[in-house]
Coordinates of C-alpha atoms in Angstrom, one line a residue:
M330 CA -37.6 -4.6 -2.4
K331 CA -35.9 -1.5 -2.7
N332 CA -34.3 0.2 -6.3
Y333 CA -31.5 1.6 -6.5
D334 CA -30.0 3.3 -9.5
Y335 CA -26.7 2.4 -7.9
I336 CA -25.2 -0.1 -5.0
I337 CA -22.0 0.3 -4.3
L338 CA -20.4 -2.2 -1.8
G339 CA -17.1 -1.7 -0.5
T340 CA -16.5 1.7 2.2
G341 CA -13.5 2.3 1.3
P342 CA -11.3 5.0 -0.8
A343 CA -12.7 3.3 -4.0
G344 CA -16.3 2.9 -3.0
Y345 CA -15.9 6.6 -0.8
R346 CA -14.7 8.8 -4.0
L347 CA -17.6 7.4 -6.0
A348 CA -20.2 7.9 -3.5
Q349 CA -18.8 11.7 -3.2
L350 CA -19.3 12.0 -7.3
L351 CA -22.8 10.7 -7.5
A352 CA -23.9 12.0 -4.1
N353 CA -24.2 14.7 -6.3
T354 CA -26.1 13.4 -9.4
G355 CA -29.6 12.9 -7.5
K356 CA -29.2 9.4 -8.5
S357 CA -30.8 7.5 -5.6
L358 CA -27.6 5.7 -4.0
L359 CA -26.8 3.1 -1.8
A360 CA -22.9 2.1 -0.3
V361 CA -23.4 -1.3 1.9
E362 CA -20.3 -1.7 5.0
G363 CA -19.7 -4.8 6.8
G364 CA -16.8 -3.8 8.5
L365 CA -15.0 0.0 9.0
F366 CA -16.3 2.5 7.6
G367 CA -13.7 3.9 5.2
G368 CA -11.9 0.6 4.6
T369 CA -8.2 -0.1 5.2
C370 CA -6.1 3.2 4.3
P371 CA -7.9 5.3 6.4
N372 CA -8.5 2.7 9.1
V373 CA -5.5 -0.2 9.2
G374 CA -3.1 1.1 6.3
C375 CA -2.0 3.8 4.6
E376 CA -3.4 6.4 7.1
P377 CA -2.1 5.5 10.8
K378 CA 1.1 3.8 8.1
I379 CA 2.0 6.8 7.6
F380 CA 1.6 8.4 10.8
L381 CA 3.4 6.0 12.4
S382 CA 6.4 6.3 10.1
G383 CA 6.9 10.4 11.5
A384 CA 7.7 9.0 14.7
V385 CA 9.9 6.6 13.8
H386 CA 11.6 8.3 10.6
T387 CA 12.9 11.0 13.0
A388 CA 13.9 8.8 15.8
R389 CA 16.3 6.5 13.1
A390 CA 17.1 10.1 11.5
S391 CA 18.4 11.5 15.5
Q392 CA 20.4 8.1 15.5
Q393 CA 22.6 7.9 12.2
L394 CA 23.2 11.8 13.4
V395 CA 24.8 10.6 16.8
G396 CA 28.5 12.2 17.0
R397 CA 27.5 14.5 14.2
G398 CA 26.2 17.2 15.9
I399 CA 23.5 15.3 17.2
A400 CA 24.9 14.4 21.0
Q401 CA 21.1 12.4 22.1
P402 CA 19.0 9.2 20.0
A403 CA 15.6 10.2 20.1
Q404 CA 14.0 6.9 21.9
L405 CA 10.6 6.0 20.5
D406 CA 8.3 5.4 22.8
W407 CA 6.0 2.8 21.1
D408 CA 2.4 2.8 24.3
Q409 CA 3.0 6.9 24.2
L410 CA 3.0 6.9 19.9
M411 CA -0.1 4.6 20.1
V412 CA -1.5 6.6 22.3
T413 CA -1.5 9.7 20.7
K414 CA -2.1 7.0 17.5
K415 CA -5.7 6.0 18.5
A416 CA -6.8 9.7 19.7
R417 CA -6.1 10.6 16.3
F418 CA -7.9 7.6 14.3
D419 CA -10.5 5.7 16.5
S420 CA -12.9 8.0 15.6
W421 CA -12.7 7.7 12.2
P422 CA -15.0 5.2 11.0
A423 CA -18.0 6.6 12.7
E424 CA -18.0 9.9 11.4
T425 CA -17.4 8.0 7.8
K426 CA -20.1 7.2 8.4
A427 CA -22.1 9.9 8.9
I428 CA -20.3 11.2 6.4
Y429 CA -22.2 8.9 4.3
E430 CA -25.6 8.4 6.0
K431 CA -25.7 12.3 4.8
M432 CA -24.9 12.0 1.6
C433 CA -27.1 8.5 0.3
D434 CA -28.6 5.5 1.3
V435 CA -26.6 3.0 3.8
A436 CA -26.7 -0.5 4.4
V437 CA -24.3 -2.0 7.9
G438 CA -24.0 -5.3 6.9
Y439 CA -22.5 -7.9 4.3
G440 CA -23.9 -7.7 0.9
Q441 CA -24.3 -11.0 -1.0
F442 CA -25.7 -11.2 -4.5
V443 CA -28.8 -12.9 -4.9
D444 CA -28.4 -12.8 -8.7
S445 CA -26.6 -10.2 -11.1
H446 CA -28.8 -7.0 -10.0
T447 CA -29.6 -8.3 -6.4
I448 CA -27.7 -8.2 -2.9
E449 CA -28.6 -8.7 0.4
V450 CA -28.0 -7.7 3.5
A451 CA -29.0 -8.7 7.0
G452 CA -31.8 -10.0 5.3
H453 CA -32.8 -7.5 2.9
R454 CA -32.1 -6.8 -0.2
Y455 CA -32.2 -4.5 -2.2
H456 CA -32.0 -4.1 -6.2
G457 CA -29.5 -1.8 -8.2
D458 CA -29.3 -0.7 -11.6
K459 CA -25.8 -0.9 -12.1
I460 CA -23.5 -2.8 -9.1
I461 CA -19.8 -1.5 -8.0
I462 CA -18.2 -3.9 -6.2
A463 CA -15.3 -2.2 -4.1
T464 CA -14.6 -4.2 -1.2
G465 CA -11.0 -4.1 -1.1
H466 CA -8.7 -6.6 0.0
R467 CA -7.3 -8.3 3.8
P468 CA -4.9 -9.5 5.0
H469 CA -4.0 -13.2 4.1
R470 CA -3.5 -15.9 7.1
L471 CA -1.5 -19.1 6.6
A472 CA -2.9 -22.4 6.2
I473 CA -0.6 -23.3 9.8
P474 CA -1.2 -25.2 12.4
G475 CA -1.4 -22.8 15.5
S476 CA -2.5 -19.4 13.1
Q477 CA -5.2 -18.7 15.1
Y478 CA -1.9 -17.3 17.5
G479 CA -0.5 -15.3 14.8
H480 CA -1.3 -11.6 14.2
D481 CA -2.3 -9.8 11.3
S482 CA -0.9 -5.9 10.2
S483 CA -4.3 -4.6 11.5
D484 CA -3.9 -5.8 15.3
V485 CA -0.5 -4.5 14.9
L486 CA -1.8 -1.3 14.1
F487 CA -3.4 -1.7 17.1
L488 CA -1.1 -2.8 19.6
A489 CA -1.3 -0.8 22.4
H490 CA 2.2 -2.0 24.2
R491 CA 5.5 -3.2 22.4
P492 CA 6.3 -6.2 22.7
D493 CA 9.9 -7.4 23.6
Q494 CA 10.0 -10.5 20.7
A495 CA 8.3 -10.2 17.3
V496 CA 9.1 -13.1 14.3
F497 CA 7.4 -11.6 11.0
I498 CA 6.5 -14.1 8.3
G499 CA 7.2 -12.7 4.9
G500 CA 8.7 -9.8 3.2
G501 CA 6.3 -8.1 1.5
Y502 CA 5.9 -3.4 2.4
V503 CA 3.2 -4.4 4.8
G504 CA 6.0 -6.7 6.4
I505 CA 8.7 -4.8 6.3
E506 CA 7.5 -1.5 6.8
L507 CA 5.4 -2.7 10.0
A508 CA 9.0 -4.8 11.1
T509 CA 10.7 -1.4 11.3
F510 CA 8.6 0.6 13.0
L511 CA 8.8 -2.1 16.6
A512 CA 12.4 -2.9 15.7
A513 CA 13.0 1.1 16.7
A514 CA 10.4 0.4 19.6
G515 CA 13.4 -1.1 20.9
T516 CA 11.6 -4.9 19.5
K517 CA 13.7 -7.2 18.4
V518 CA 12.9 -9.0 15.5
E519 CA 13.0 -11.7 13.2
I520 CA 11.5 -12.3 9.7
L521 CA 11.1 -15.2 7.6
I522 CA 11.0 -15.5 4.1
R523 CA 10.5 -17.8 2.0
S524 CA 12.1 -16.8 -1.0
D525 CA 16.3 -15.8 -1.8
R526 CA 14.9 -11.7 -1.6
I527 CA 12.0 -9.1 0.1
L528 CA 9.7 -7.1 -1.8
R529 CA 9.6 -8.3 -5.2
G530 CA 8.1 -5.7 -7.4
F531 CA 11.2 -3.4 -6.7
Y532 CA 14.2 -2.8 -7.4
A533 CA 16.2 -6.2 -6.3
K534 CA 19.8 -4.5 -5.7
Y535 CA 18.1 -1.8 -3.6
A536 CA 15.9 -4.8 -1.7
Q537 CA 18.8 -6.0 -1.2
A538 CA 20.5 -2.7 0.6
M539 CA 17.3 -2.5 2.4
V540 CA 18.2 -5.8 4.2
D541 CA 21.7 -4.9 5.1
A542 CA 20.5 -1.5 6.5
M543 CA 17.8 -3.7 8.6
E544 CA 20.7 -5.3 9.8
Q545 CA 22.1 -3.2 11.3
Q546 CA 19.6 -1.6 12.8
G547 CA 19.4 -5.5 14.9
V548 CA 16.6 -6.5 12.2
K549 CA 17.3 -10.9 12.1
F550 CA 16.4 -12.4 8.5
H551 CA 16.1 -15.6 7.9
F552 CA 15.7 -16.7 4.0
H553 CA 13.9 -19.9 2.5
T554 CA 12.7 -20.4 5.4
S555 CA 8.6 -21.0 5.9
A556 CA 6.8 -21.2 9.1
T557 CA 5.1 -24.3 9.7
K558 CA 3.4 -24.2 13.2
I559 CA 2.6 -21.9 15.7
E560 CA 2.0 -22.9 19.1
P561 CA 2.5 -21.5 22.6
H562 CA 5.0 -22.1 25.3
E563 CA 6.2 -21.1 28.7
G564 CA 4.1 -17.3 28.1
K565 CA 6.3 -17.2 24.6
Y566 CA 5.3 -18.8 21.1
L567 CA 7.1 -21.3 19.4
V568 CA 7.6 -20.6 15.3
T569 CA 8.6 -24.2 13.7
T570 CA 9.9 -23.5 10.0
N571 CA 10.5 -26.0 7.5
Q572 CA 14.5 -25.5 8.3
G573 CA 13.8 -27.9 11.5
T574 CA 14.3 -24.8 13.4
Q575 CA 12.5 -23.5 16.6
L576 CA 12.1 -19.9 17.2
A577 CA 10.2 -18.3 20.6
T578 CA 9.3 -15.3 20.6
D579 CA 6.4 -12.4 22.4
Y580 CA 4.6 -11.7 19.3
V581 CA 3.6 -13.8 15.4
V582 CA 3.1 -11.0 12.5
D583 CA 1.5 -13.1 9.3
A584 CA 2.9 -10.8 6.8
S585 CA 1.7 -13.4 3.8
G586 CA 0.3 -11.0 1.8
R587 CA -3.4 -9.6 1.2
V588 CA -6.2 -11.3 -0.4
P589 CA -8.8 -9.2 -2.1
N590 CA -12.4 -10.1 -0.2
T591 CA -14.2 -12.0 -2.7
E592 CA -15.9 -15.0 -0.1
K593 CA -18.8 -13.1 1.6
L594 CA -20.1 -11.7 -1.5
D595 CA -21.6 -15.0 -3.0
L596 CA -20.4 -14.3 -6.8
P597 CA -21.8 -17.3 -8.7
A598 CA -25.0 -16.6 -7.6
A599 CA -24.4 -13.4 -10.0
G600 CA -22.4 -15.2 -12.5
I601 CA -19.3 -13.5 -12.5
T602 CA -16.4 -14.6 -12.7
F603 CA -13.3 -13.8 -11.0
S604 CA -10.4 -15.9 -9.4
K605 CA -7.6 -15.6 -5.9
H606 CA -6.3 -12.3 -7.7
G607 CA -9.7 -10.9 -7.9
V608 CA -12.8 -10.1 -9.7
D609 CA -12.0 -10.2 -13.3
V610 CA -12.7 -6.6 -15.2
D611 CA -12.8 -5.2 -18.4
D612 CA -11.5 -1.9 -19.6
H613 CA -14.0 0.2 -19.1
L614 CA -14.2 -1.9 -15.5
Q615 CA -17.2 -3.9 -15.7
T616 CA -17.1 -7.7 -14.9
N617 CA -18.5 -9.6 -17.1
V618 CA -22.1 -9.8 -16.1
P619 CA -23.8 -6.3 -17.9
G620 CA -24.1 -3.2 -15.5
V621 CA -22.1 -4.4 -12.7
Y622 CA -18.3 -3.4 -12.4
A623 CA -15.5 -3.4 -9.9
I624 CA -13.3 -1.3 -8.8
G625 CA -9.9 -0.9 -6.8
D626 CA -8.0 -3.4 -5.1
I627 CA -10.1 -6.2 -5.7
T628 CA -10.1 -6.6 -9.1
S629 CA -7.9 -8.8 -10.8
Q630 CA -5.6 -6.1 -13.0
K631 CA -2.0 -6.7 -12.2
L632 CA -1.9 -2.3 -11.4
P633 CA -0.1 -1.2 -8.0
K634 CA -2.9 -2.1 -5.1
L635 CA -2.7 1.6 -4.3
T636 CA -5.2 5.0 -2.8
P637 CA -4.6 6.8 -5.9
V638 CA -5.7 3.7 -8.5
A639 CA -8.5 3.4 -6.1
E640 CA -9.7 6.6 -6.9
L641 CA -9.0 7.2 -10.2
E642 CA -11.1 3.9 -11.2
A643 CA -13.9 5.6 -9.5
N644 CA -13.1 9.1 -11.3
Y645 CA -13.3 7.0 -14.6
L646 CA -16.4 4.9 -13.9
Y647 CA -18.5 8.5 -12.3
H648 CA -17.7 9.9 -16.1
Q649 CA -18.5 6.9 -17.4
F650 CA -21.7 6.3 -15.7
E651 CA -22.9 10.4 -15.8
K652 CA -20.5 12.5 -18.3
G653 CA -21.0 10.0 -21.1
A654 CA -17.8 8.9 -21.5
T655 CA -16.7 5.9 -23.5
A656 CA -12.6 5.8 -23.8
P657 CA -11.1 2.9 -21.7
V658 CA -10.0 3.5 -18.3
H659 CA -6.0 5.1 -19.7
Y660 CA -3.4 3.9 -15.9
P661 CA -1.6 7.4 -15.6
T662 CA 2.3 6.7 -14.5
I663 CA 2.6 5.6 -11.1
G664 CA 4.8 6.2 -8.4
T665 CA 4.6 3.1 -5.2
A666 CA 6.7 3.2 -1.7
V667 CA 7.9 1.1 0.4
F668 CA 7.7 3.4 4.1
A669 CA 10.8 2.2 6.1
F670 CA 13.6 3.3 6.9
P671 CA 15.0 3.9 4.7
E672 CA 12.3 4.1 2.1
I673 CA 13.1 2.5 -1.5
A674 CA 10.5 4.2 -3.7
Q675 CA 10.2 4.1 -8.1
V676 CA 8.4 4.3 -11.1
G677 CA 7.9 3.4 -14.4
I678 CA 10.6 1.1 -15.5
S679 CA 12.7 -1.1 -12.8
P680 CA 15.9 -2.0 -13.7
D681 CA 15.3 -5.2 -13.1
Q682 CA 12.9 -5.2 -16.3
A683 CA 15.2 -3.4 -18.8
G684 CA 16.6 -5.1 -21.7
G685 CA 18.9 -4.4 -23.6
E686 CA 16.9 -1.1 -25.6
Y687 CA 17.6 0.7 -22.5
H688 CA 20.8 1.6 -20.1
I689 CA 20.8 2.4 -16.8
E690 CA 23.1 5.2 -14.7
E691 CA 23.0 5.4 -11.3
R692 CA 23.5 8.6 -8.8
N693 CA 25.0 8.5 -5.8
L694 CA 23.1 11.1 -3.8
S695 CA 24.7 10.8 -0.3
G696 CA 27.8 14.2 -1.5
G697 CA 25.0 15.8 -2.5
S698 CA 24.8 18.6 1.4
L699 CA 21.9 17.6 1.7
Y700 CA 22.1 14.1 1.8
A701 CA 25.7 14.6 3.5
G702 CA 24.1 16.7 7.0
L703 CA 21.6 13.7 7.5
N704 CA 24.1 11.6 7.4
E705 CA 22.5 9.3 4.0
Q706 CA 25.3 7.8 3.1
E707 CA 23.8 5.1 1.8
A708 CA 21.2 7.0 -0.7
K709 CA 21.3 6.1 -4.2
L710 CA 19.4 7.3 -7.6
T711 CA 19.2 4.8 -10.7
L712 CA 17.6 5.7 -14.4
V713 CA 16.4 4.2 -16.6
Y714 CA 16.2 5.6 -20.2
D715 CA 15.2 4.5 -23.9
S716 CA 17.0 4.4 -27.0
T717 CA 15.6 8.0 -27.3
D718 CA 17.1 9.1 -24.4
H719 CA 14.1 9.8 -22.4
L720 CA 13.8 9.3 -18.7
V721 CA 11.4 6.5 -18.7
G722 CA 12.2 4.5 -15.3
A723 CA 13.2 5.3 -11.7
S724 CA 14.6 4.1 -8.4
E725 CA 15.9 4.9 -5.3
I726 CA 16.7 4.4 -1.8
G727 CA 16.9 6.8 0.7
A728 CA 15.4 8.5 3.8
S729 CA 13.6 10.8 1.7
A730 CA 13.1 8.7 -1.8
A731 CA 9.3 9.1 -1.9
N732 CA 9.5 12.8 -2.0
D733 CA 12.6 12.4 -4.4
I734 CA 10.9 9.8 -7.0
N735 CA 7.9 12.4 -6.6
N736 CA 9.6 15.0 -8.6
L737 CA 10.1 11.9 -11.9
V738 CA 6.8 10.8 -11.6
P739 CA 5.6 13.6 -13.5
V740 CA 8.8 13.9 -15.7
I741 CA 7.7 10.3 -16.8
G742 CA 4.3 10.6 -17.5
L743 CA 4.4 13.7 -19.5
K744 CA 8.0 13.3 -21.3
I745 CA 9.3 16.0 -20.3
S746 CA 12.4 16.7 -22.0
R747 CA 15.7 18.6 -20.1
T748 CA 14.8 21.6 -22.8
D749 CA 11.1 22.1 -21.7
W750 CA 12.2 21.3 -17.4
E751 CA 14.7 24.4 -17.8
R752 CA 12.5 26.5 -19.7
H753 CA 9.0 25.8 -17.4
V754 CA 10.7 24.9 -13.7
L755 CA 13.5 26.5 -11.1
P756 CA 13.1 24.4 -8.4
I757 CA 14.4 25.0 -4.8
Y758 CA 17.5 24.6 -4.1
P759 CA 19.5 22.4 -2.4
A760 CA 16.9 19.5 -3.2
L761 CA 16.9 16.9 -5.6
A762 CA 14.5 18.7 -7.5
D763 CA 17.1 21.3 -8.3
K764 CA 19.0 18.4 -10.1
V765 CA 16.5 17.0 -12.5
A766 CA 17.5 18.9 -15.1
G767 CA 20.7 17.1 -14.8
L768 CA 19.0 14.1 -14.9
L769 CA 16.9 14.8 -17.7
K770 CA 18.0 14.7 -21.8
K771 CA 18.2 17.1 -24.1

């Protein structure tokens, strides 16, 4: 049995970043991967998603400007778009594996704990002084009759031919984004929402505005509706709901959420505590077993499951392991976004969370020349201030919401005042950044 200073389970953004850092220390390192090298983000997540959204946004933006300077709107060709996506991304797992093989030892297969510091991969056992679990999340699959006829988000991102009709089950950010993409390409999309709203965690008012915008794009929502069965029927599929209705469709997408990849790890064999939310860690990202850590989406922490968060945790562990850092992990101000059309983005305290000690102001952005030129009639920004008039939260809906909110992430994180901003910053005019001074208090 070979011994290693470090064993990293998973090669997604968390594991990849940590492996890059540890590879230069001269310590022995083993990377273990049973799926696609590189994990979710570059293969079936944020990277291909944002690639596809470029064409989707262009098509939708052109349609929004018909009669306002655009005579012929763009028509999204899904099949051609997927050919270009395939040409860019299909080689990435093999290329990532080759990078790993230059950095460290690699074991192909799913790692399973034998005891607290021993794992088994494809019949071979390895001992690690420190073991880092970074196996991430995967799409949840509903336990209903006919679930095998459903597809997940990964399938959609490899969908070579656009279906004429699609039913999405779930209204989280993954489902909303992918439904937006297919609808923009001409698919008739219906979405089943088990509660009364989509995008929990985002500002409810703007989530409803997203529903209104998507309905105008031809998407149909069914609220308080869950799928109870999927079955083939005359060349299509019938989705039966708890409302007693049946929806005929060509393609069913199970977008009911994501779950941590814990099953194959055999965590009980190592005595590691975990739950349906993921692996439990302390404020140093260590599990209840000394020398075993977890980072990225696999942890049970109530944090946004984002690539930058995973990479931050990898950086933190590197400094703890190799630089002697002893402070607990610190999470900065984190911005999040839904890359649909329009986008929703937010940072800091949501208006939904703002109690009596806060005050809220909404700004209509549509009057600005930039937004008027894009015919962004519904672009709005809501700001949250604390009792000392410091900006502590911002939410926006609009085609450029993610980039707009990124202007406010450092303002909130660094607690920048209007005086500080005006003294040190002179942004490009005319854009939202130029207006930031007016959003701040003296």
